[in-house]
Short mmCIF file of C-alpha atoms and ligand atoms in Angstrom, two decimals:
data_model
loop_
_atom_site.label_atom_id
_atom_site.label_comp_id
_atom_site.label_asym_id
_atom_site.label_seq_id
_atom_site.Cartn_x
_atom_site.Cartn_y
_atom_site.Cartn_z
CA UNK A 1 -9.16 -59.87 -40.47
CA UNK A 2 -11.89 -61.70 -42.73
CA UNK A 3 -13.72 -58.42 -43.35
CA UNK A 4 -13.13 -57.54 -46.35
CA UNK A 5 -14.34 -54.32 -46.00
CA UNK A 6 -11.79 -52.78 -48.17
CA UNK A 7 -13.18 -52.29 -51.33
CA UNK A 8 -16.79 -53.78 -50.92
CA UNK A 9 -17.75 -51.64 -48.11
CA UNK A 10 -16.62 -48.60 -49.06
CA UNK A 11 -18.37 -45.19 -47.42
CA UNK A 12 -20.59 -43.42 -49.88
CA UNK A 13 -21.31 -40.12 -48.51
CA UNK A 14 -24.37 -39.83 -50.82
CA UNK A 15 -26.69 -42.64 -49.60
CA UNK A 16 -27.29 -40.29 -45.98
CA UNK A 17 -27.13 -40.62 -42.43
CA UNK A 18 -28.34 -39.99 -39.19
CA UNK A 19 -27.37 -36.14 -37.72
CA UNK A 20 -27.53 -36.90 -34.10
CA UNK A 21 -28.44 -40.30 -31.91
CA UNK A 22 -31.11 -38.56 -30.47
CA UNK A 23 -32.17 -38.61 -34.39
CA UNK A 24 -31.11 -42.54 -35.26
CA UNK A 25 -33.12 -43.51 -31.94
CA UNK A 26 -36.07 -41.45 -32.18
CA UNK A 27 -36.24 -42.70 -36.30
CA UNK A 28 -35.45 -46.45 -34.92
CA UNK A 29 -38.11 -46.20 -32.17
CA UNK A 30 -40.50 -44.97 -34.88
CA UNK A 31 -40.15 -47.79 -37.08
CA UNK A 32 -40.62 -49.82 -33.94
CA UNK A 33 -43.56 -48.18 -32.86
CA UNK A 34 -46.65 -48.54 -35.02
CA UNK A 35 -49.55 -50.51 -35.69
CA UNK A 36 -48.65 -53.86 -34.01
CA UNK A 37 -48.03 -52.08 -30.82
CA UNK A 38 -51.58 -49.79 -30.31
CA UNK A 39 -53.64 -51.60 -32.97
CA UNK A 40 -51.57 -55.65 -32.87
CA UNK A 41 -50.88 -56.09 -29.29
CA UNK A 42 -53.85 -55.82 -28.00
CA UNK A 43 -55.63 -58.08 -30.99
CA UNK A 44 -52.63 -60.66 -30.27
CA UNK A 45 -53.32 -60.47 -25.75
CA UNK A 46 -56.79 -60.50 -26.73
CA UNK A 47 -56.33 -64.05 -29.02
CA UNK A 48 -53.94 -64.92 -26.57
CA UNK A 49 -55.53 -65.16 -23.32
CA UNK A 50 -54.52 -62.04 -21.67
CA UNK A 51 -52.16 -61.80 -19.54
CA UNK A 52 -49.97 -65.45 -20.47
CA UNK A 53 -49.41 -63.44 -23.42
CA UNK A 54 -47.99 -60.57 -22.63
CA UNK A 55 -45.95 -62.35 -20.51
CA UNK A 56 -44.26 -64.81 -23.37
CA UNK A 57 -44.22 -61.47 -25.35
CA UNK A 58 -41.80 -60.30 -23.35
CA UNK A 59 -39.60 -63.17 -22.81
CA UNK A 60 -39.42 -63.12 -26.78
CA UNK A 61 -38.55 -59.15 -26.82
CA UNK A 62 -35.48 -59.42 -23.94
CA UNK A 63 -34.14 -62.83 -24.65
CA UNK A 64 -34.58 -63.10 -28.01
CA UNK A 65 -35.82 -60.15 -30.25
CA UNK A 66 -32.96 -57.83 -28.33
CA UNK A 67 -29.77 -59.77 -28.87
CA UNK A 68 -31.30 -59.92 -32.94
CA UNK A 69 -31.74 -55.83 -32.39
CA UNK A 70 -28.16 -55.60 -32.03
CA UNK A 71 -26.57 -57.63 -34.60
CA UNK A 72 -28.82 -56.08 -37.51
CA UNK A 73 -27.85 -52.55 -36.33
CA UNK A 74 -24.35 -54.09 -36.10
CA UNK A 75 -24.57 -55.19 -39.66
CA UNK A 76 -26.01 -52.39 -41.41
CA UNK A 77 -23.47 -49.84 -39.62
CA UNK A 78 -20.36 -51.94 -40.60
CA UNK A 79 -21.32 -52.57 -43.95
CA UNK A 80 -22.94 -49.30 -44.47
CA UNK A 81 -25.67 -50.64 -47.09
CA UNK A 82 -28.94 -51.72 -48.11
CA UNK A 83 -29.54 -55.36 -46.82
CA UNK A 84 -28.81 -57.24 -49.82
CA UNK A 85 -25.66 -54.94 -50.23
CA UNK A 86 -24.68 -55.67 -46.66
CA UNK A 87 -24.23 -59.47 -46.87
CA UNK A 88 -22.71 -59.12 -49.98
CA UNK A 89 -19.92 -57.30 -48.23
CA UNK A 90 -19.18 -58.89 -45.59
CA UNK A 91 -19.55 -62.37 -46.70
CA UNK A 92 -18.58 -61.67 -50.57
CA UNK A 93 -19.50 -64.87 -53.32
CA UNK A 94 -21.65 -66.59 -50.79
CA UNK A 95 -25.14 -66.56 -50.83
CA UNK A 96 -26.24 -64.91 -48.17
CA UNK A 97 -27.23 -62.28 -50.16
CA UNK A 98 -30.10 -63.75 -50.24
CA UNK A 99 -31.54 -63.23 -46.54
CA UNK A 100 -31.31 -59.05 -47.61
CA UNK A 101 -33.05 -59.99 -50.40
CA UNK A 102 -35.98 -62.28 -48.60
CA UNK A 103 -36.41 -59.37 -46.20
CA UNK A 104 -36.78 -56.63 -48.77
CA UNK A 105 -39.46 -59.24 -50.46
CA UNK A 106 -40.97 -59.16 -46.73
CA UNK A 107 -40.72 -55.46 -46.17
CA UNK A 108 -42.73 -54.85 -49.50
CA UNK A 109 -45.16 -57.62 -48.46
CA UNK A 110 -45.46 -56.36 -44.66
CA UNK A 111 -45.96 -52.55 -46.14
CA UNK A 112 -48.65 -54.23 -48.64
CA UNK A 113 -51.50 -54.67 -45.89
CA UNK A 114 -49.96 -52.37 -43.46
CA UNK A 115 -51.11 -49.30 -45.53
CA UNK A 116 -53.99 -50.81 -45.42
CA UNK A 117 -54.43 -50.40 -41.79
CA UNK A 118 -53.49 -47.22 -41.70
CA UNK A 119 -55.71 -46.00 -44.09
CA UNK A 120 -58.22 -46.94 -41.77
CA UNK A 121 -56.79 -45.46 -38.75
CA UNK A 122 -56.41 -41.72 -40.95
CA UNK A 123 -60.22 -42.09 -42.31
CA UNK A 124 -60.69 -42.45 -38.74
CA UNK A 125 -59.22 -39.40 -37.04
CA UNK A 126 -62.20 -37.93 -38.94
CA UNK A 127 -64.99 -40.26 -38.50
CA UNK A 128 -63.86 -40.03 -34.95
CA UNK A 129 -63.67 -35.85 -34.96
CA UNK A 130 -67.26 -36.29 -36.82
CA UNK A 131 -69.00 -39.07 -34.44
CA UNK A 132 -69.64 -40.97 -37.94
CA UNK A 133 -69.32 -43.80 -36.41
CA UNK A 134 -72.80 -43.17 -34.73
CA UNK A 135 -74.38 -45.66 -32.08
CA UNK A 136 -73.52 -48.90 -33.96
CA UNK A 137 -69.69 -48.48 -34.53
CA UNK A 138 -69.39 -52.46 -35.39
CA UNK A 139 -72.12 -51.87 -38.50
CA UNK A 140 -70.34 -49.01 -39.52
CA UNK A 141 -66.96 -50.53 -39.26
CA UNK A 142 -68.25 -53.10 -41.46
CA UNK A 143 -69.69 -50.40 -44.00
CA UNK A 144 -66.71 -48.94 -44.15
CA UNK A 145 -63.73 -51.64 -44.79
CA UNK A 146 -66.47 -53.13 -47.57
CA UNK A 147 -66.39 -50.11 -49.77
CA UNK A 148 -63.17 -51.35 -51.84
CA UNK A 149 -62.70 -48.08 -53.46
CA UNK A 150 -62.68 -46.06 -50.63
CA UNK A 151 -59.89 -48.67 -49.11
CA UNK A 152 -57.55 -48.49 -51.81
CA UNK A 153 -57.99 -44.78 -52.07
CA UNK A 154 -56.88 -44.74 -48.57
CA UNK A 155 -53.85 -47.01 -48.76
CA UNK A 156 -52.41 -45.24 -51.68
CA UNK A 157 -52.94 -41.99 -49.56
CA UNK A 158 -50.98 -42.94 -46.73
CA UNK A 159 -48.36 -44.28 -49.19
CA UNK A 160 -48.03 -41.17 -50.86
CA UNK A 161 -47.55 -39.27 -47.45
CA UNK A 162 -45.20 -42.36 -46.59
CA UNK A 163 -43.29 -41.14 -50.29
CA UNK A 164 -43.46 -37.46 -49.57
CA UNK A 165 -41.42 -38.10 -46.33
CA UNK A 166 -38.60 -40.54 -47.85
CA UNK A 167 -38.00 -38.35 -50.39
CA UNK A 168 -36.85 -36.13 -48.47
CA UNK A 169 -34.08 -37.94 -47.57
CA UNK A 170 -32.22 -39.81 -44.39
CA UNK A 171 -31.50 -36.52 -41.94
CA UNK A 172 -34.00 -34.02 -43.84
CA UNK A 173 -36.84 -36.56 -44.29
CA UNK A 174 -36.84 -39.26 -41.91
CA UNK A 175 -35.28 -38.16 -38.87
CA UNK A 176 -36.84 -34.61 -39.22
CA UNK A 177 -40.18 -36.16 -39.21
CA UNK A 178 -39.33 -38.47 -36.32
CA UNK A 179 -38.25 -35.95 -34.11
CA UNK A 180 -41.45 -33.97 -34.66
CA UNK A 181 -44.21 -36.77 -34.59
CA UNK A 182 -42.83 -39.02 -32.31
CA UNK A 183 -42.78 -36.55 -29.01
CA UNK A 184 -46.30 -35.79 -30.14
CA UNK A 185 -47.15 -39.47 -30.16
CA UNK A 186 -45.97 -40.29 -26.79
CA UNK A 187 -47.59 -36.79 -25.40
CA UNK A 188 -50.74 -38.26 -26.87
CA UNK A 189 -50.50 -41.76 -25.50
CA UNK A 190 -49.34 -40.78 -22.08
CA UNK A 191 -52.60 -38.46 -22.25
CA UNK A 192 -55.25 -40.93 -23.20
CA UNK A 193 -53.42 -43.58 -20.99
CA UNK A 194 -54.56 -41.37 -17.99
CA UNK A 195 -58.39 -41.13 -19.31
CA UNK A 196 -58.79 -44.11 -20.03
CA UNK A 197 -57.58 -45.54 -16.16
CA UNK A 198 -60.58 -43.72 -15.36
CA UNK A 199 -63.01 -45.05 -16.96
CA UNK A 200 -65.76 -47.59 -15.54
CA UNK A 201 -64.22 -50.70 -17.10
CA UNK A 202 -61.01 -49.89 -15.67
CA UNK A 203 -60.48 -52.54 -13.00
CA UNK A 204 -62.08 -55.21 -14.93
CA UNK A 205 -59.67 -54.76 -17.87
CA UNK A 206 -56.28 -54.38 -15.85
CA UNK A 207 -57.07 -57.24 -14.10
CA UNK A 208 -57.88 -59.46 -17.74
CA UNK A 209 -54.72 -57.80 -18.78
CA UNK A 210 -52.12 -58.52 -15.89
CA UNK A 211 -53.35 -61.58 -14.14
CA UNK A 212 -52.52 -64.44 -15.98
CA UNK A 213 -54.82 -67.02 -16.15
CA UNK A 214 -52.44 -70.30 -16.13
CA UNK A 215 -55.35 -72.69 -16.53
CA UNK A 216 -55.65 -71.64 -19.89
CA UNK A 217 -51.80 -72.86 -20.14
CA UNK A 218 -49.98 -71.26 -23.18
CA UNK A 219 -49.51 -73.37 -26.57
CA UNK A 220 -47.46 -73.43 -29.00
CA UNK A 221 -49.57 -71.65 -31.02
CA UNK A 222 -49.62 -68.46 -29.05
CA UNK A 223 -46.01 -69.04 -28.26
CA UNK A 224 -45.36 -68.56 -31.93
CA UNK A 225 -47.86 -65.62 -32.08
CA UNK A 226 -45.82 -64.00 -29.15
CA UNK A 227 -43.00 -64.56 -31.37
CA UNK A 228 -44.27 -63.29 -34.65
CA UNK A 229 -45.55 -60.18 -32.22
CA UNK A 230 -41.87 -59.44 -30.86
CA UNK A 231 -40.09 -59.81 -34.44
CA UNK A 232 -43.21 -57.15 -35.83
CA UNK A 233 -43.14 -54.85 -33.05
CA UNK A 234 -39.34 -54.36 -33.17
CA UNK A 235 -38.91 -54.08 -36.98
CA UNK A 236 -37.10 -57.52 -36.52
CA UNK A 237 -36.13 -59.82 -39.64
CA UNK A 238 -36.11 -58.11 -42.52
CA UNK A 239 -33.55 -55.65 -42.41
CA UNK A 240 -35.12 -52.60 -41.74
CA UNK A 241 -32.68 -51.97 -38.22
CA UNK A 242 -30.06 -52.73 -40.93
CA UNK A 243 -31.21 -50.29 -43.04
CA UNK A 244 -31.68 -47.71 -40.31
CA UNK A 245 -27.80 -49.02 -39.04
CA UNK A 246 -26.22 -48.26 -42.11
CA UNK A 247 -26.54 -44.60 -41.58
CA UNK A 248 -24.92 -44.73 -38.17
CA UNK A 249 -21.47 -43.49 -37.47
CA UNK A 250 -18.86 -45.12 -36.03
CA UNK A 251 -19.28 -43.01 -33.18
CA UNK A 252 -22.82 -43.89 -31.73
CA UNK A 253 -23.14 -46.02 -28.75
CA UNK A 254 -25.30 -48.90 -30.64
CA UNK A 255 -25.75 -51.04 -27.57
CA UNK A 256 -27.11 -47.56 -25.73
CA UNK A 257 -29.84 -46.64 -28.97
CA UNK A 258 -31.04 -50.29 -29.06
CA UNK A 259 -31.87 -50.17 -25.45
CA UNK A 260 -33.74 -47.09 -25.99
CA UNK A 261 -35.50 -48.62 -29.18
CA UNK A 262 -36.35 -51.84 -27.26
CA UNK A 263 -37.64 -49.94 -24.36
CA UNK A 264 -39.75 -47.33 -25.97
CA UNK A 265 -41.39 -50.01 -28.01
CA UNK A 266 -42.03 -52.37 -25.31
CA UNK A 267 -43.54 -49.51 -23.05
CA UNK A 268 -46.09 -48.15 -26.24
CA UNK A 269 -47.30 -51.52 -26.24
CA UNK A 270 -47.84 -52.17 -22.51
CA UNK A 271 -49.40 -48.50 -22.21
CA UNK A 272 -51.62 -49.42 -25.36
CA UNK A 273 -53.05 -52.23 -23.34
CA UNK A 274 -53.57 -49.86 -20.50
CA UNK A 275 -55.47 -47.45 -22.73
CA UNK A 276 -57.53 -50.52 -24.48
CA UNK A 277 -58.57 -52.99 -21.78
CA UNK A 278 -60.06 -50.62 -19.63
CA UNK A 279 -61.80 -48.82 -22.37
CA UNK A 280 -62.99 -51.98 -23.93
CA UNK A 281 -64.22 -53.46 -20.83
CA UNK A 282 -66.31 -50.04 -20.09
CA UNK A 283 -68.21 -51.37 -22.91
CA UNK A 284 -71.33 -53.97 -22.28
CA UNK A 285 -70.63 -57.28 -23.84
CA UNK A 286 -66.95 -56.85 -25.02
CA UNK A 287 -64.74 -59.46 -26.06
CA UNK A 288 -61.22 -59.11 -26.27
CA UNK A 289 -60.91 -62.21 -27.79
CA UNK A 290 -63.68 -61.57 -30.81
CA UNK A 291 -62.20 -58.70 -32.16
CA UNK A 292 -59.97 -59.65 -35.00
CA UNK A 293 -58.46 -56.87 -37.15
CA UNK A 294 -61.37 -54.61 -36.40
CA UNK A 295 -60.85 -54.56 -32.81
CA UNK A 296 -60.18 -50.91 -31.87
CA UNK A 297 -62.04 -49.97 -34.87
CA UNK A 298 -65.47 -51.09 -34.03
CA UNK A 299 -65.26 -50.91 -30.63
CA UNK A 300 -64.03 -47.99 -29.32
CA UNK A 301 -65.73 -45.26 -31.19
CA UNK A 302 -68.72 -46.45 -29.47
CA UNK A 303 -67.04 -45.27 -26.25
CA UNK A 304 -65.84 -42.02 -27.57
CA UNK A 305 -69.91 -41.35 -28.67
CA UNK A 306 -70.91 -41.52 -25.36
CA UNK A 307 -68.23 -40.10 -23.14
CA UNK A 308 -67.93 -36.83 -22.54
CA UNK A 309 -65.63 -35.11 -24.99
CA UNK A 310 -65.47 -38.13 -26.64
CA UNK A 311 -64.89 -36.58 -30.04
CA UNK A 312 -61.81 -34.90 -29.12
CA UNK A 313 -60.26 -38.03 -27.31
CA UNK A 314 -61.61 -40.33 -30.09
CA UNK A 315 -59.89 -38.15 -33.22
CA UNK A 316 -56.72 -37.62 -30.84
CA UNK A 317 -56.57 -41.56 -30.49
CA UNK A 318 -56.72 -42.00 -34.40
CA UNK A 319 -54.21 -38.99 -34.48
CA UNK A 320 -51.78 -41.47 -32.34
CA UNK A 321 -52.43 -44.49 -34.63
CA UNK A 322 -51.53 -42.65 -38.17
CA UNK A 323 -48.68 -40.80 -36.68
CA UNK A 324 -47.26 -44.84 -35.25
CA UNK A 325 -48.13 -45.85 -38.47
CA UNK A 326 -46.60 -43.44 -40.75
CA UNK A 327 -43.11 -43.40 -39.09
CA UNK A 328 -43.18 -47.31 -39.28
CA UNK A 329 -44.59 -47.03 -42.74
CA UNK A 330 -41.52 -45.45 -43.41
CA UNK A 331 -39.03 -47.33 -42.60
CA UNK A 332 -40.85 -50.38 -44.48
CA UNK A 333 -40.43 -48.42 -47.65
CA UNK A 334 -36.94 -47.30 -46.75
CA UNK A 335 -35.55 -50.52 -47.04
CA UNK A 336 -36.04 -51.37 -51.10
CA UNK A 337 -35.44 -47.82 -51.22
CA UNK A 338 -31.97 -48.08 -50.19
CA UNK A 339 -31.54 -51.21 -52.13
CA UNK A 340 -31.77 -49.15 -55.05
CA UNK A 341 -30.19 -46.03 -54.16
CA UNK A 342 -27.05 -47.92 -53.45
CA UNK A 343 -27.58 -49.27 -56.99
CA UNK A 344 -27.01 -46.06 -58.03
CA UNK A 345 -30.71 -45.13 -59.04
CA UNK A 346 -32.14 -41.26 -57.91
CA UNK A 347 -33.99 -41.46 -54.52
CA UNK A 348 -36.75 -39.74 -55.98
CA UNK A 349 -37.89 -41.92 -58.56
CA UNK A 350 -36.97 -44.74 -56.58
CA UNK A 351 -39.96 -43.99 -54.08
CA UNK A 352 -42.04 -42.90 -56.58
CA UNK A 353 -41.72 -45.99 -58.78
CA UNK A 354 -41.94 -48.07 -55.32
CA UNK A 355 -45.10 -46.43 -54.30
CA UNK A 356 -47.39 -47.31 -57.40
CA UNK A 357 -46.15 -50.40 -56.87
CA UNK A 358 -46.48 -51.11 -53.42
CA UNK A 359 -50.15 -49.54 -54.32
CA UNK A 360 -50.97 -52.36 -56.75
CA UNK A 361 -50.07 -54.48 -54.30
CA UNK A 362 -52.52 -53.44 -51.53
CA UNK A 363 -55.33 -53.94 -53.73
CA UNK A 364 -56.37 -57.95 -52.79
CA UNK A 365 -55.48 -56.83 -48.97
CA UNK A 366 -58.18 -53.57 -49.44
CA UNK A 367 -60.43 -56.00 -50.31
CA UNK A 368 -60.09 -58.46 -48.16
CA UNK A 369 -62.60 -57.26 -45.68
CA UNK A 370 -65.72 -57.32 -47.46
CA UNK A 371 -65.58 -55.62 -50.82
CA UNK A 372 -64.60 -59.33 -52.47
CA UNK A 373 -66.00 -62.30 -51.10
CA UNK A 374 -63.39 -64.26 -52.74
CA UNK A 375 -60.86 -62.41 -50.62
CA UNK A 376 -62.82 -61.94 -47.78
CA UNK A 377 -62.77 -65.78 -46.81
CA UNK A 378 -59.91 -67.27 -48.46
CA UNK A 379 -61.21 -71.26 -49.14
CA UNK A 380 -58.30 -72.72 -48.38
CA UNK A 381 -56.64 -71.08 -45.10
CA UNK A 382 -60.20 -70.25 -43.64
CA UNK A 383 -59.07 -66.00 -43.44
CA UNK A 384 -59.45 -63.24 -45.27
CA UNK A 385 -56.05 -62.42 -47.26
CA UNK A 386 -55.14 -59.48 -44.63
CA UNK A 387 -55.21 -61.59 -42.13
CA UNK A 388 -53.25 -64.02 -44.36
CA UNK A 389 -50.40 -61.84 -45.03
CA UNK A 390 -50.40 -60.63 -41.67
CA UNK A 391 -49.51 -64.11 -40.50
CA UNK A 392 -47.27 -65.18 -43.48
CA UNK A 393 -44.87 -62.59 -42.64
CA UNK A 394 -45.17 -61.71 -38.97
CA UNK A 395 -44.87 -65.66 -37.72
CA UNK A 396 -43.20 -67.34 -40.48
CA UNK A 397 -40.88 -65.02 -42.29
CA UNK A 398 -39.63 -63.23 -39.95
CA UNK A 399 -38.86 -65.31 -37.41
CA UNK A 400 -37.13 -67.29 -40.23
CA UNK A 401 -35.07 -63.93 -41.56
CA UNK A 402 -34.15 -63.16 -37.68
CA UNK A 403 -33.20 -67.21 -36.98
CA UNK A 404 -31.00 -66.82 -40.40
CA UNK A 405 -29.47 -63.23 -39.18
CA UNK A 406 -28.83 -64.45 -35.92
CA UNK A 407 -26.57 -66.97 -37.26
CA UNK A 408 -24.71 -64.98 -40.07
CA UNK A 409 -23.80 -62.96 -37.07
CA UNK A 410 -22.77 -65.21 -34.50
CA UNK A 411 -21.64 -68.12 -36.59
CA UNK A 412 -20.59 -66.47 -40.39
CA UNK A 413 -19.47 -63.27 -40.01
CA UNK A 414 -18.99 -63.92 -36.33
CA UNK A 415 -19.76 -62.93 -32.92
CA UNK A 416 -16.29 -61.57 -32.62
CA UNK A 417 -16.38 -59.20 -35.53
CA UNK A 418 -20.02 -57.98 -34.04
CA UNK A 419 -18.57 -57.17 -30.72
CA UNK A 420 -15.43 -55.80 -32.53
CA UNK A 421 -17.70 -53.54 -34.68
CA UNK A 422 -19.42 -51.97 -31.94
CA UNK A 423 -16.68 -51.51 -29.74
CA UNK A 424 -15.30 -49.44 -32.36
CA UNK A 425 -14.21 -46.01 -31.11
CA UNK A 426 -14.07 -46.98 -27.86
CA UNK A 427 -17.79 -47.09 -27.22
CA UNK A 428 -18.66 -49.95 -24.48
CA UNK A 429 -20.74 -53.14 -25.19
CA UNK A 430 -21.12 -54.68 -21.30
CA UNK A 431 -22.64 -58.06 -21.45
CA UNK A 432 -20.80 -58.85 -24.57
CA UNK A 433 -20.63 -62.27 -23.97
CA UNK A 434 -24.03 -62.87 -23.08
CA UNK A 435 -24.77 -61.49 -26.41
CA UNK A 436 -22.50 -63.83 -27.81
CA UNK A 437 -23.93 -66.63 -25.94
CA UNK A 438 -27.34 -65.36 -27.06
CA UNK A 439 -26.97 -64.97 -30.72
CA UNK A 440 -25.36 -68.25 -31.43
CA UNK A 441 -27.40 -70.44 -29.42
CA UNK A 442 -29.69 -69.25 -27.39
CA UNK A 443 -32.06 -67.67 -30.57
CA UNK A 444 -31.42 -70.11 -33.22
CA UNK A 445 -32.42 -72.65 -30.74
CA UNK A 446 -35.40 -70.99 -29.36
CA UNK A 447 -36.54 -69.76 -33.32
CA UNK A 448 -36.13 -73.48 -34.88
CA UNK A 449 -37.86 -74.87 -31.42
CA UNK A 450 -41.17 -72.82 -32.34
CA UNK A 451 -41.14 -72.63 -36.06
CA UNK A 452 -40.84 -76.59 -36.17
CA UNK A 453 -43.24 -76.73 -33.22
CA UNK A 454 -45.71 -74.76 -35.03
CA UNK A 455 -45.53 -76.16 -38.30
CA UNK A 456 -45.98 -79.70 -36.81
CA UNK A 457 -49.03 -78.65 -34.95
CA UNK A 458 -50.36 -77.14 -38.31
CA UNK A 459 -49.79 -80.19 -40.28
CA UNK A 460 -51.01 -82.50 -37.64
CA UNK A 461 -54.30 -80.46 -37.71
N1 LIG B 1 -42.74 -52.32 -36.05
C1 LIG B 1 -43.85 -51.76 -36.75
C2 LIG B 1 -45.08 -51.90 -35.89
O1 LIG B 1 -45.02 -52.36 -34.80
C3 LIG B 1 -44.05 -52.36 -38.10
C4 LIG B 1 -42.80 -52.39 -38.90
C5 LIG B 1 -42.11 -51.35 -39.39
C6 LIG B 1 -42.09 -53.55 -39.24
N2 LIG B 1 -40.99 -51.81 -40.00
C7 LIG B 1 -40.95 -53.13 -39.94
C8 LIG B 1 -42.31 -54.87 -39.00
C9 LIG B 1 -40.05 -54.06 -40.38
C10 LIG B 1 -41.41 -55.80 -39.46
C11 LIG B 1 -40.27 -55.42 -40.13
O2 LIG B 1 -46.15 -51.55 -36.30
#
């Protein structure tokens, strides 16, 4: 054996852990869950071109995000630490060390405009309960993300809730949470999926979002945005599942909870295109492909002032988005969490200190969307800086941090030590060679293929 998991990786009962699998999976699927599947996927089929996008999406999910899925969860459960911590023990004195650390730069950077987001989606739930949003919902939209104040107000606030949760702890905090709010989201979802097949547009959006239209054939752009999508929506590349692994036992069925976490997140995000298409298409003059960050922001409410009970079904729909954004919220701050709570600092001021700071950081992203006109149209990349972070990190770094996990675990630590680790106890892994076969060339080869493929088409104009 290689794995020196003697002394490095030794159990520390203090850092937490999961109580049940139900817990672990419903926690997992609520990092997965969020923003980029009810408020992203759309956006990205709308950019996209429908339904050729949804389709690569989930080619990316099943062939490559999956296979990824695994190996972090394999990670952080043999190593049983924080990301940086986990490469350190099983590859000691080599620098790998450094892919936990570019991921816990990533998950601060990712949580940086996400709180942003969901700022909007709480302010929401009442501007929604309220009919604020009026007659014009685009002009109010537009009121609204330009008040800067109000924005960072907001951010911080969901942060703080974000805090209040992780504080908690691993079983008392997380999961605890997770088991309440995420049977309440999908109650929600499955509800509003229902109304919304009713509605006028109905037909005209299922069609725009199941019948691909191959004479717009897929690029390489929206290949890579598919990509970026998969790697977001999962929690992929940055060592969150590794967190979230590392307070596994040795007795769950990892292959089992993945599956679950995979499938749960894949079916929010097809049911959020159910619920969006055919409400956006009830609208006159909507344009999937126009909508940009604001898309179910300044579009929808103007359904939900006109429909009967609209208030109710619009504040229940922003009810859905905080609830997916707070349980993926939390696993974003989780993860330099951990890296300092296995460096032996208090949990408590660990998330307290990480808050104001994660704060500060949301600032430039609050103001992105009006407030500054600096940040609003950023001269050189031709976006405003939310957009701009969103597509740093969701196509570039982590695709990179899941291409450079995908080989430590089929080619550094080893394919054979991953299938080793989760047969542990007994606990069955079928297809264990098409994992193999996956992780050490199938999703290296496909990640390099449309990183390189993309940057080329950037720098070629
Ligand atoms: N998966 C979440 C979503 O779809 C976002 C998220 C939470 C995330 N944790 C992550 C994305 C870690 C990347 C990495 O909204």
């Amino acid at each position: 054996m290689d794995n020196p998991s003697s002394q490095n990786c030794a159990p520390d009962e203090s850092r937490g852990s999961w109580g049940s699998s139900v817990g672990f999976i419903l926690a997992a699927a609520g990092s997965a869950v969020g923003l980029g599947n009810i408020w992203g996927f759309p956006m990205q089929v709308g950019k996209g071109g429908g339904a050729i996008f949804v389709l690569l999406y989930l080619v990316c999910v099943f062939v490559i995000c999956f296979p990824i899925l695994i190996a972090e969860l394999a990670i952080g459960r043999a190593a049983a630490r924080d990301p940086i911590g986990a490469f350190q023990c099983l590859k000691p004195r080599t620098p790998w060390w450094v892919v936990g650390a570019l991921g816990v730069v990533a998950g601060v950077g990712i949580l940086s405009f996400y709180s942003v987001i969901a700022g909007w989606t709480l302010a929401y739930v009442w501007y929604a309960a309220t009919g604020a949003a009026g007659t014009d919902p685009g002009a109010f939209f537009g009121g609204f993300v330009a008040d800067g104040s109000k924005n960072v107000w907001l951010s911080f606030a969901v942060l703080v809730i974000t805090a209040g949760i992780i504080i908690g702890g691993v079983k008392e905090g997380i999961e605890k949470a997770s088991k309440v709010m995420m049977p309440a989201l999908f109650l929600i979802l499955i509800l509003l999926g229902l109304r919304a097949l009713t509605l006028p547009g109905a037909v005209q959006g299922l069609a725009y979002y199941l019948k691909p239209d191959f004479s717009k054939a897929a690029n390489i752009a929206v290949l890579n945005a598919a990509l970026g999508q998969a790697f977001f929506s999962l929690s992929l590349g940055m060592g969150a599942m590794m967190t979230y692994g590392s307070y596994l036992s040795k007795k769950t069925m990892v292959i089992k909870s993945a599956a679950w976490v995979a499938g749960l997140d894949t079916m929010v995000a097809l049911l959020a295109g159910f619920l969006i298409f055919p409400a956006g298409f009830s609208l006159a003059g909507f344009n999937p492909a126009e909508g940009g960050p604001g898309l179910i922001f300044a579009v929808l409410p103007g359904l939900f002032a006109t429909m009967p009970g609209g208030a109710l079904f619009g504040a229940a729909f922003f009810v859905l988005l905080t609830i997916a954004a707070l349980t993926s919220a939390i696993s974003l701050l989780e993860v330099p969490t951990a890296v300092l709570v296995d460096r032996g600092f208090c949990r408590r001021k660990s998330v307290m200190t990480l808050t104001l700071f994660v704060t500060i950081l949301a600032v430039p992203s609050a103001l992105s969307q009006g407030a500054s006109p600096a940040l609003s149209k950023l001269p050189l990349f031709g976006m405003d800086f939310l957009t701009l972070m969103a597509t740093v990190w969701n196509n570039w770094a982590l695709p990179i941090g899941g291409l450079l996990i995908a080989v430590f675990a089929g080619w550094v630590w080893g394919a054979d030590n991953v299938v080793a680790e989760l047969k542990a106890e007994g606990n069955p892994f079928p297809f264990a060679r098409a994992w193999s076969f996956l992780i050490k060339y199938v999703c290296p080869a496909a990640i390099l293929f449309i990183i390189l493929m993309t940057a080329r088409g950037m720098f070629a104009g």
